[in-house]
Tab-separated table of C-alpha atoms in Angstrom:
chain	number	residue	atom	x	y	z
J	1	UNK	CA	76.089	105.315	176.809
J	2	UNK	CA	73.406	102.621	176.687
J	3	UNK	CA	70.239	103.543	174.718
J	4	UNK	CA	66.965	103.947	176.489
J	5	UNK	CA	64.854	100.767	176.764
J	6	UNK	CA	62.009	102.221	174.682
J	7	UNK	CA	64.332	103.002	171.757
J	8	UNK	CA	65.833	99.507	171.889
J	9	UNK	CA	62.367	97.973	171.804
J	10	UNK	CA	61.419	100.041	168.751
J	11	UNK	CA	64.559	98.957	166.918
J	12	UNK	CA	63.968	95.315	167.815
J	13	UNK	CA	60.408	95.386	166.473
J	14	UNK	CA	61.600	97.130	163.301
J	15	UNK	CA	64.355	94.519	162.819
J	16	UNK	CA	61.908	91.626	163.219
J	17	UNK	CA	59.584	93.277	160.733
J	18	UNK	CA	62.345	93.718	158.190
J	19	UNK	CA	63.332	90.081	158.579
J	20	UNK	CA	59.786	88.940	157.983
J	21	UNK	CA	59.565	91.104	154.858
J	22	UNK	CA	62.828	89.643	153.563
J	23	UNK	CA	61.683	86.062	154.194
J	24	UNK	CA	58.407	86.792	152.446
J	25	UNK	CA	60.231	88.183	149.430
J	26	UNK	CA	62.504	85.136	149.264
J	27	UNK	CA	59.592	82.724	149.381
J	28	UNK	CA	57.917	84.621	146.536
J	29	UNK	CA	60.814	84.327	144.067
J	30	UNK	CA	62.874	81.396	145.220
J	31	UNK	CA	62.662	77.722	144.344
J	32	UNK	CA	60.245	76.049	141.986
J	33	UNK	CA	58.182	74.917	144.982
J	34	UNK	CA	57.352	78.485	145.954
J	35	UNK	CA	53.754	79.542	145.420
J	36	UNK	CA	53.545	81.610	142.247
J	37	UNK	CA	57.339	81.874	142.031
J	38	UNK	CA	59.804	81.049	139.270
J	39	UNK	CA	63.194	79.364	139.278
J	40	UNK	CA	65.626	81.952	137.936
J	41	UNK	CA	68.500	80.454	135.968
J	42	UNK	CA	71.473	82.344	134.547
J	43	UNK	CA	73.376	81.203	131.479
J	44	UNK	CA	77.028	82.356	131.237
J	45	UNK	CA	78.214	82.559	127.613
J	46	UNK	CA	80.889	84.085	125.410
J	47	UNK	CA	79.952	85.047	121.827
J	48	UNK	CA	76.714	84.111	120.079
J	49	UNK	CA	75.638	80.563	120.890
J	50	UNK	CA	72.358	80.983	119.026
J	51	UNK	CA	70.298	80.379	122.180
J	52	UNK	CA	68.014	83.426	122.224
J	53	UNK	CA	65.074	81.763	120.430
J	54	UNK	CA	65.689	78.456	122.161
J	55	UNK	CA	65.464	80.111	125.561
J	56	UNK	CA	62.084	81.563	124.595
J	57	UNK	CA	60.963	78.122	123.485
J	58	UNK	CA	62.168	76.526	126.750
J	59	UNK	CA	60.512	79.144	128.936
J	60	UNK	CA	57.231	78.713	127.049
J	61	UNK	CA	57.329	74.964	127.764
J	62	UNK	CA	58.485	75.548	131.368
J	63	UNK	CA	56.529	78.563	132.697
J	64	UNK	CA	58.116	78.101	136.138
J	65	UNK	CA	61.605	78.822	134.673
J	66	UNK	CA	63.090	82.232	133.910
J	67	UNK	CA	66.427	82.329	132.090
J	68	UNK	CA	68.874	85.198	131.774
J	69	UNK	CA	71.881	85.229	129.416
J	70	UNK	CA	75.175	86.724	130.626
J	71	UNK	CA	77.679	87.240	127.826
J	72	UNK	CA	81.315	88.316	128.172
J	73	UNK	CA	84.396	88.435	125.948
J	74	UNK	CA	86.124	85.072	125.409
J	75	UNK	CA	89.123	85.495	127.719
J	76	UNK	CA	87.219	87.512	130.331
J	77	UNK	CA	84.532	84.840	130.504
J	78	UNK	CA	86.959	82.041	131.338
J	79	UNK	CA	89.008	84.145	133.758
J	80	UNK	CA	85.849	85.204	135.582
J	81	UNK	CA	84.624	81.620	135.768
J	82	UNK	CA	87.892	80.460	137.275
J	83	UNK	CA	87.650	83.243	139.890
J	84	UNK	CA	84.026	82.417	140.720
J	85	UNK	CA	84.851	78.748	141.176
J	86	UNK	CA	87.811	79.598	143.404
J	87	UNK	CA	85.731	81.837	145.663
J	88	UNK	CA	82.631	79.638	145.621
J	89	UNK	CA	80.304	82.418	144.470
J	90	UNK	CA	79.303	84.368	141.363
J	91	UNK	CA	79.134	81.662	138.712
J	92	UNK	CA	76.111	81.390	136.466
J	93	UNK	CA	73.828	78.378	136.919
J	94	UNK	CA	74.970	77.083	133.503
J	95	UNK	CA	78.440	78.072	132.295
J	96	UNK	CA	79.845	77.597	128.800
J	97	UNK	CA	83.476	76.497	128.478
J	98	UNK	CA	85.490	76.530	125.270
J	99	UNK	CA	87.395	73.451	124.166
J	100	UNK	CA	90.651	75.339	124.762
J	101	UNK	CA	89.799	75.654	128.463
J	102	UNK	CA	87.913	72.454	129.196
J	103	UNK	CA	91.039	70.559	130.268
J	104	UNK	CA	91.768	73.264	132.836
J	105	UNK	CA	88.321	73.086	134.379
J	106	UNK	CA	87.863	69.320	134.261
J	107	UNK	CA	90.936	69.076	136.494
J	108	UNK	CA	88.668	70.305	139.346
J	109	UNK	CA	85.527	68.195	138.779
J	110	UNK	CA	84.442	68.748	142.369
J	111	UNK	CA	83.462	72.308	141.384
J	112	UNK	CA	80.852	71.014	138.909
J	113	UNK	CA	77.838	68.740	138.996
J	114	UNK	CA	78.839	65.334	137.669
J	115	UNK	CA	76.303	65.117	134.875
J	116	UNK	CA	76.562	61.329	134.902
J	117	UNK	CA	74.744	61.388	138.253
J	118	UNK	CA	71.759	63.251	136.766
J	119	UNK	CA	71.183	61.135	133.677
J	120	UNK	CA	74.168	62.114	131.531
J	121	UNK	CA	75.460	58.549	131.415
J	122	UNK	CA	72.328	57.626	129.463
J	123	UNK	CA	72.842	60.488	126.973
J	124	UNK	CA	76.510	59.980	126.049
J	125	UNK	CA	75.757	58.433	122.655
J	126	UNK	CA	74.335	61.789	121.524
J	127	UNK	CA	77.869	63.094	121.003
J	128	UNK	CA	80.975	62.211	119.050
J	129	UNK	CA	82.947	59.822	121.249
J	130	UNK	CA	85.940	62.160	121.462
J	131	UNK	CA	83.713	65.106	122.300
J	132	UNK	CA	82.223	63.246	125.264
J	133	UNK	CA	85.655	62.040	126.443
J	134	UNK	CA	87.248	65.507	126.264
J	135	UNK	CA	85.189	66.835	129.199
J	136	UNK	CA	85.597	63.833	131.520
J	137	UNK	CA	87.520	64.302	134.773
J	138	UNK	CA	90.191	61.804	135.728
J	139	UNK	CA	87.709	59.973	137.927
J	140	UNK	CA	85.176	59.691	135.083
J	141	UNK	CA	83.080	62.663	136.192
J	142	UNK	CA	81.334	64.374	133.266
J	143	UNK	CA	81.527	68.125	133.762
J	144	UNK	CA	79.940	69.289	130.488
J	145	UNK	CA	77.577	68.510	127.603
J	146	UNK	CA	79.052	69.282	124.174
J	147	UNK	CA	77.542	72.097	122.118
J	148	UNK	CA	79.354	72.406	118.787
J	149	UNK	CA	82.612	71.490	117.081
J	150	UNK	CA	84.581	73.915	114.909
J	151	UNK	CA	85.585	72.258	111.713
J	152	UNK	CA	87.544	74.412	109.281
J	153	UNK	CA	87.005	76.180	105.983
J	154	UNK	CA	88.008	79.521	104.430
J	155	UNK	CA	85.413	82.268	104.096
J	156	UNK	CA	86.254	84.742	101.330
J	157	UNK	CA	84.872	87.867	99.641
J	158	UNK	CA	83.760	87.011	96.115
J	159	UNK	CA	83.631	90.674	95.079
J	160	UNK	CA	87.167	91.363	96.200
J	161	UNK	CA	88.512	88.232	94.486
J	162	UNK	CA	86.887	89.389	91.259
J	163	UNK	CA	88.469	92.827	91.530
J	164	UNK	CA	91.860	91.188	92.087
J	165	UNK	CA	91.440	89.003	88.993
J	166	UNK	CA	91.014	85.762	90.938
J	167	UNK	CA	88.255	83.127	90.495
J	168	UNK	CA	84.993	83.683	92.386
J	169	UNK	CA	83.534	80.170	92.138
J	170	UNK	CA	84.035	78.285	95.396
J	171	UNK	CA	85.343	75.117	93.724
J	172	UNK	CA	87.824	77.094	91.657
J	173	UNK	CA	88.883	79.026	94.747
J	174	UNK	CA	89.361	75.815	96.747
J	175	UNK	CA	91.605	74.519	93.976
J	176	UNK	CA	93.897	77.542	94.386
J	177	UNK	CA	95.219	76.410	97.739
J	178	UNK	CA	95.716	72.697	98.383
J	179	UNK	CA	98.472	73.713	100.867
J	180	UNK	CA	99.091	76.671	103.131
J	181	UNK	CA	102.029	77.704	101.008
J	182	UNK	CA	99.713	77.821	98.015
J	183	UNK	CA	97.253	79.880	100.095
J	184	UNK	CA	99.895	82.508	100.787
J	185	UNK	CA	101.046	82.404	97.135
J	186	UNK	CA	97.428	83.173	96.195
J	187	UNK	CA	97.556	86.027	98.660
J	188	UNK	CA	100.513	87.554	96.841
J	189	UNK	CA	98.568	87.383	93.574
J	190	UNK	CA	95.568	88.974	95.285
J	191	UNK	CA	97.655	91.785	96.752
J	192	UNK	CA	98.968	92.831	93.323
J	193	UNK	CA	95.501	93.970	92.246
J	194	UNK	CA	93.682	94.205	95.574
J	195	UNK	CA	90.994	96.839	96.154
J	196	UNK	CA	92.366	99.962	97.815
J	197	UNK	CA	93.182	99.402	101.499
J	198	UNK	CA	92.270	95.669	101.468
J	199	UNK	CA	94.584	92.894	102.651
J	200	UNK	CA	94.352	89.234	101.749
J	201	UNK	CA	93.798	87.961	105.312
J	202	UNK	CA	92.515	89.396	108.559
J	203	UNK	CA	95.546	88.642	110.717
J	204	UNK	CA	98.342	86.198	111.335
J	205	UNK	CA	96.920	84.792	114.590
J	206	UNK	CA	93.700	83.571	112.920
J	207	UNK	CA	95.542	81.720	110.173
J	208	UNK	CA	98.077	80.349	112.655
J	209	UNK	CA	95.275	78.870	114.786
J	210	UNK	CA	94.063	76.895	111.789
J	211	UNK	CA	97.539	75.570	111.028
J	212	UNK	CA	98.061	74.598	114.670
J	213	UNK	CA	94.646	72.888	114.660
J	214	UNK	CA	95.738	70.616	111.795
J	215	UNK	CA	98.943	69.420	113.471
J	216	UNK	CA	99.078	65.871	114.941
J	217	UNK	CA	100.064	67.476	118.255
J	218	UNK	CA	99.341	70.977	119.408
J	219	UNK	CA	100.570	72.842	122.445
J	220	UNK	CA	100.661	69.836	124.808
J	221	UNK	CA	101.580	66.167	124.809
J	222	UNK	CA	99.411	63.500	126.421
J	223	UNK	CA	101.203	64.017	129.732
J	224	UNK	CA	100.065	67.665	129.872
J	225	UNK	CA	103.581	68.956	129.199
J	226	UNK	CA	103.882	72.088	127.069
J	227	UNK	CA	105.745	71.184	123.857
J	228	UNK	CA	105.577	74.470	121.967
J	229	UNK	CA	109.363	74.811	121.791
J	230	UNK	CA	109.946	71.211	120.682
J	231	UNK	CA	107.008	70.702	118.292
J	232	UNK	CA	108.374	71.231	114.746
J	233	UNK	CA	104.862	71.541	113.235
J	234	UNK	CA	104.202	74.660	115.294
J	235	UNK	CA	107.464	76.336	114.348
J	236	UNK	CA	106.926	75.507	110.646
J	237	UNK	CA	103.446	77.032	110.806
J	238	UNK	CA	104.803	80.071	112.641
J	239	UNK	CA	107.471	80.695	110.006
J	240	UNK	CA	104.948	80.382	107.191
J	241	UNK	CA	102.676	82.996	108.735
J	242	UNK	CA	105.556	85.319	109.591
J	243	UNK	CA	106.618	85.212	105.911
J	244	UNK	CA	103.046	86.090	104.894
J	245	UNK	CA	103.072	89.042	107.289
J	246	UNK	CA	106.390	90.216	105.803
J	247	UNK	CA	104.797	89.969	102.341
J	248	UNK	CA	102.159	92.489	103.494
J	249	UNK	CA	99.246	90.057	103.173
J	250	UNK	CA	97.783	90.722	106.641
J	251	UNK	CA	95.507	93.436	107.956
J	252	UNK	CA	97.237	92.937	111.299
J	253	UNK	CA	94.080	92.297	113.288
J	254	UNK	CA	93.704	90.052	116.330
J	255	UNK	CA	90.526	87.961	116.335
J	256	UNK	CA	87.720	88.750	118.782
J	257	UNK	CA	88.861	92.349	119.337
J	258	UNK	CA	86.852	95.486	118.545
J	259	UNK	CA	89.350	96.292	115.776
J	260	UNK	CA	88.797	92.903	114.190
J	261	UNK	CA	85.027	93.412	114.326
J	262	UNK	CA	85.493	96.775	112.618
J	263	UNK	CA	87.605	95.048	109.980
J	264	UNK	CA	84.562	93.025	108.896
J	265	UNK	CA	82.350	96.122	108.848
J	266	UNK	CA	84.799	98.159	106.799
J	267	UNK	CA	85.875	95.347	104.474
J	268	UNK	CA	89.539	95.498	105.421
J	269	UNK	CA	90.362	91.915	104.357
J	270	UNK	CA	89.278	89.313	101.799
J	271	UNK	CA	89.665	86.011	103.655
J	272	UNK	CA	89.279	84.685	107.164
J	273	UNK	CA	89.934	81.222	108.542
J	274	UNK	CA	86.421	79.925	109.030
J	275	UNK	CA	85.386	77.315	111.571
J	276	UNK	CA	81.631	76.886	111.385
J	277	UNK	CA	80.949	79.326	114.217
J	278	UNK	CA	82.810	82.051	112.333
J	279	UNK	CA	79.887	82.406	109.921
J	280	UNK	CA	77.770	83.933	112.689
J	281	UNK	CA	80.601	86.309	113.597
J	282	UNK	CA	80.746	87.549	110.011
J	283	UNK	CA	77.006	87.949	109.692
J	284	UNK	CA	76.707	89.735	113.039
J	285	UNK	CA	79.519	92.181	112.296
J	286	UNK	CA	78.847	92.868	108.608
J	287	UNK	CA	75.123	92.248	107.883
J	288	UNK	CA	75.282	94.465	104.807
J	289	UNK	CA	77.703	92.080	103.051
J	290	UNK	CA	75.156	89.320	102.442
J	291	UNK	CA	75.907	87.481	99.198
J	292	UNK	CA	79.433	88.875	98.957
J	293	UNK	CA	80.940	86.116	101.113
J	294	UNK	CA	81.396	82.484	100.112
J	295	UNK	CA	82.940	79.360	101.664
J	296	UNK	CA	85.886	77.368	100.214
J	297	UNK	CA	87.921	74.398	101.430
J	298	UNK	CA	90.643	74.960	103.976
J	299	UNK	CA	94.264	74.345	102.859
J	300	UNK	CA	95.621	71.025	104.064
J	301	UNK	CA	92.179	69.502	104.614
J	302	UNK	CA	90.435	68.799	107.920
J	303	UNK	CA	91.348	70.347	111.219
J	304	UNK	CA	89.374	71.918	113.995
J	305	UNK	CA	89.184	75.197	115.854
J	306	UNK	CA	86.759	75.646	118.687
J	307	UNK	CA	83.654	74.035	120.046
J	308	UNK	CA	82.266	74.335	123.566
J	309	UNK	CA	80.534	72.671	126.499
J	310	UNK	CA	77.746	73.583	128.896
J	311	UNK	CA	78.593	72.915	132.541
J	312	UNK	CA	76.698	73.221	135.843
J	313	UNK	CA	78.738	74.673	138.722
J	314	UNK	CA	77.887	73.072	142.080
J	315	UNK	CA	77.553	76.461	143.750
J	316	UNK	CA	74.253	77.174	141.984
J	317	UNK	CA	70.989	77.077	143.922
J	318	UNK	CA	69.088	75.202	141.231
J	319	UNK	CA	71.511	72.603	139.887
J	320	UNK	CA	68.765	70.121	138.988
J	321	UNK	CA	66.934	72.603	136.784
J	322	UNK	CA	70.252	73.881	135.384
J	323	UNK	CA	71.344	70.377	134.370
J	324	UNK	CA	67.996	69.806	132.657
J	325	UNK	CA	68.400	73.046	130.721
J	326	UNK	CA	71.955	72.129	129.651
J	327	UNK	CA	70.788	68.722	128.451
J	328	UNK	CA	67.949	70.250	126.442
J	329	UNK	CA	70.047	72.950	124.826
J	330	UNK	CA	72.614	70.401	123.649
J	331	UNK	CA	70.119	67.774	122.454
J	332	UNK	CA	70.432	66.910	118.721
J	333	UNK	CA	67.127	68.653	117.979
J	334	UNK	CA	68.402	71.941	119.385
J	335	UNK	CA	71.855	71.542	117.831
J	336	UNK	CA	70.137	71.229	114.457
J	337	UNK	CA	68.210	74.446	115.020
J	338	UNK	CA	71.360	76.294	116.043
J	339	UNK	CA	73.166	75.101	112.932
J	340	UNK	CA	70.494	76.213	110.501
J	341	UNK	CA	70.026	79.543	112.272
J	342	UNK	CA	73.569	80.394	113.355
J	343	UNK	CA	75.874	77.960	111.580
J	344	UNK	CA	77.368	76.261	114.655
J	345	UNK	CA	78.394	72.756	113.611
J	346	UNK	CA	76.683	70.036	115.710
J	347	UNK	CA	78.698	67.636	117.819
J	348	UNK	CA	75.871	65.093	117.477
J	349	UNK	CA	76.884	62.626	114.717
J	350	UNK	CA	73.254	61.503	114.237
J	351	UNK	CA	72.767	64.782	112.360
J	352	UNK	CA	75.641	64.311	109.897
J	353	UNK	CA	73.492	62.291	107.501
J	354	UNK	CA	70.253	64.200	108.105
J	355	UNK	CA	69.142	65.748	104.779
J	356	UNK	CA	67.944	68.861	106.655
J	357	UNK	CA	71.534	69.383	107.745
J	358	UNK	CA	73.547	68.086	104.801
J	359	UNK	CA	71.291	69.891	102.342
J	360	UNK	CA	71.397	73.213	104.196
J	361	UNK	CA	72.693	76.189	102.212
J	362	UNK	CA	73.379	79.587	103.664
J	363	UNK	CA	71.974	82.542	101.659
J	364	UNK	CA	74.261	85.029	103.384
J	365	UNK	CA	77.263	83.115	102.004
J	366	UNK	CA	75.981	83.028	98.405
J	367	UNK	CA	73.986	79.867	99.155
J	368	UNK	CA	77.150	77.946	99.936
J	369	UNK	CA	76.370	74.260	100.772
J	370	UNK	CA	77.661	74.728	104.306
J	371	UNK	CA	75.729	71.720	105.600
J	372	UNK	CA	77.745	69.372	103.412
J	373	UNK	CA	81.008	71.316	103.719
J	374	UNK	CA	81.090	71.224	107.477
J	375	UNK	CA	79.558	67.788	108.125
J	376	UNK	CA	82.098	66.294	105.671
J	377	UNK	CA	84.807	68.112	107.624
J	378	UNK	CA	83.437	66.792	110.914
J	379	UNK	CA	83.515	63.180	109.690
J	380	UNK	CA	87.208	63.553	108.806
J	381	UNK	CA	88.126	65.401	111.988
J	382	UNK	CA	90.941	63.925	114.036
J	383	UNK	CA	90.724	65.634	117.411
J	384	UNK	CA	93.874	67.142	118.851
J	385	UNK	CA	94.624	66.668	122.536
J	386	UNK	CA	94.016	69.869	124.505
J	387	UNK	CA	96.144	70.474	127.604
J	388	UNK	CA	95.087	72.221	130.802
J	389	UNK	CA	95.828	75.803	129.681
J	390	UNK	CA	95.493	75.477	125.904
J	391	UNK	CA	93.331	78.574	125.795
J	392	UNK	CA	95.973	80.636	127.566
J	393	UNK	CA	98.701	79.309	125.275
J	394	UNK	CA	96.599	80.211	122.243
J	395	UNK	CA	96.290	83.733	123.612
J	396	UNK	CA	100.091	83.996	123.906
J	397	UNK	CA	100.450	82.837	120.283
J	398	UNK	CA	98.126	85.609	119.222
J	399	UNK	CA	100.028	88.189	121.285
J	400	UNK	CA	103.371	87.067	119.860
J	401	UNK	CA	102.177	87.276	116.266
J	402	UNK	CA	100.764	90.697	116.974
J	403	UNK	CA	104.215	91.849	118.063
J	404	UNK	CA	105.512	90.795	114.660
J	405	UNK	CA	102.648	92.458	112.795
J	406	UNK	CA	103.136	95.711	114.723
J	407	UNK	CA	106.879	95.743	113.974
J	408	UNK	CA	107.862	95.390	117.631
J	409	UNK	CA	109.823	92.156	117.042
J	410	UNK	CA	110.989	90.042	114.157
J	411	UNK	CA	109.701	86.510	113.821
J	412	UNK	CA	112.673	84.838	115.510
J	413	UNK	CA	112.650	87.144	118.545
J	414	UNK	CA	108.890	86.883	118.968
J	415	UNK	CA	109.110	83.077	118.798
J	416	UNK	CA	111.851	82.943	121.451
J	417	UNK	CA	109.786	85.148	123.784
J	418	UNK	CA	106.686	83.074	123.046
J	419	UNK	CA	108.429	79.823	124.045
J	420	UNK	CA	109.543	81.463	127.281
J	421	UNK	CA	106.134	82.963	128.008
J	422	UNK	CA	104.186	79.712	127.542
J	423	UNK	CA	106.680	77.836	129.728
J	424	UNK	CA	105.555	80.087	132.609
J	425	UNK	CA	101.870	79.210	132.215
J	426	UNK	CA	100.802	76.978	135.070
């Protein structure tokens, strides 16, 4: 039955009123041109990028900008970003992408603002040449500004080494392991007199990532073909780590899991493969261990694990302001602040000879000269080509090694399944 005319008129008036209220609200908090309004930008991150204080600084200098951080777990962050880009909604205004995933996302440059079109082409000399090139689409579109690079070292517990009768001094510790085999041999010595309940290393996957990062080729060849099954360097590294697991050197933990975080807190292991960003992880998880940790050279020399980019998805409402924020956060001045506050190694080579950087020591890590350690490592770094789903392949490596550590498979069976699993990744 049709409603009475008077009732329809009331509802029409109410609907118009609600629309006017909604339009008024939008004009009050929308674009930067709105009277008294602010541009609201969201920043999608994984882990601790060291941006909290920088965001405050940026907002103080730009009172018309309001920034919110959205942080998720590593894998969840990248899966969510892929879903948001596919559906055209839900992405943050600025999205971080790890080096292991950048090849996947740069394959669809149309989903991102080409930063070259908003001044990025004039900024490219800020970054290491390979860092800039790694985030370029096939048509030359620049989808992201580089944040940090990983570098590699070994972080170790001085107190636990002392208890086990090993040297504490970082130079003496570095001399213990010129190779990965020597590293594991040191682990066997450690385990003979280790503190109760403590293992030499956190987990096989973490060490394996470092070994993979030192190989001339990783998971992919230059034609984006997965070469896990045919790359002898990966199998050799796998077998080394499996032997270490068999020797009971591993706490059996998978990095970036709650159990791994607890391992830091409870002191369940004495060493962890340590790209520069790992120092913040350790400090965040185990703040009471200040002075007990130190930093030694990584076996084999050089290598890289990690590093990220800031991108600007096209679906955002304020892409101009988002691109300006990404450029500012990744400028050398801000990269220097992040390094001295959080330990993330800059990707700006102009900082590698800056005395404020090279002379920086970290009191949490027994005043280790981390500025020199990691900038020296960065200068020697030979970047490894990252294929489209390198991050997903890395996850499968971790899962496979976990099966070995949990006694579900032996090394050979886990490897065979791994090769099959990564072949299915598309």
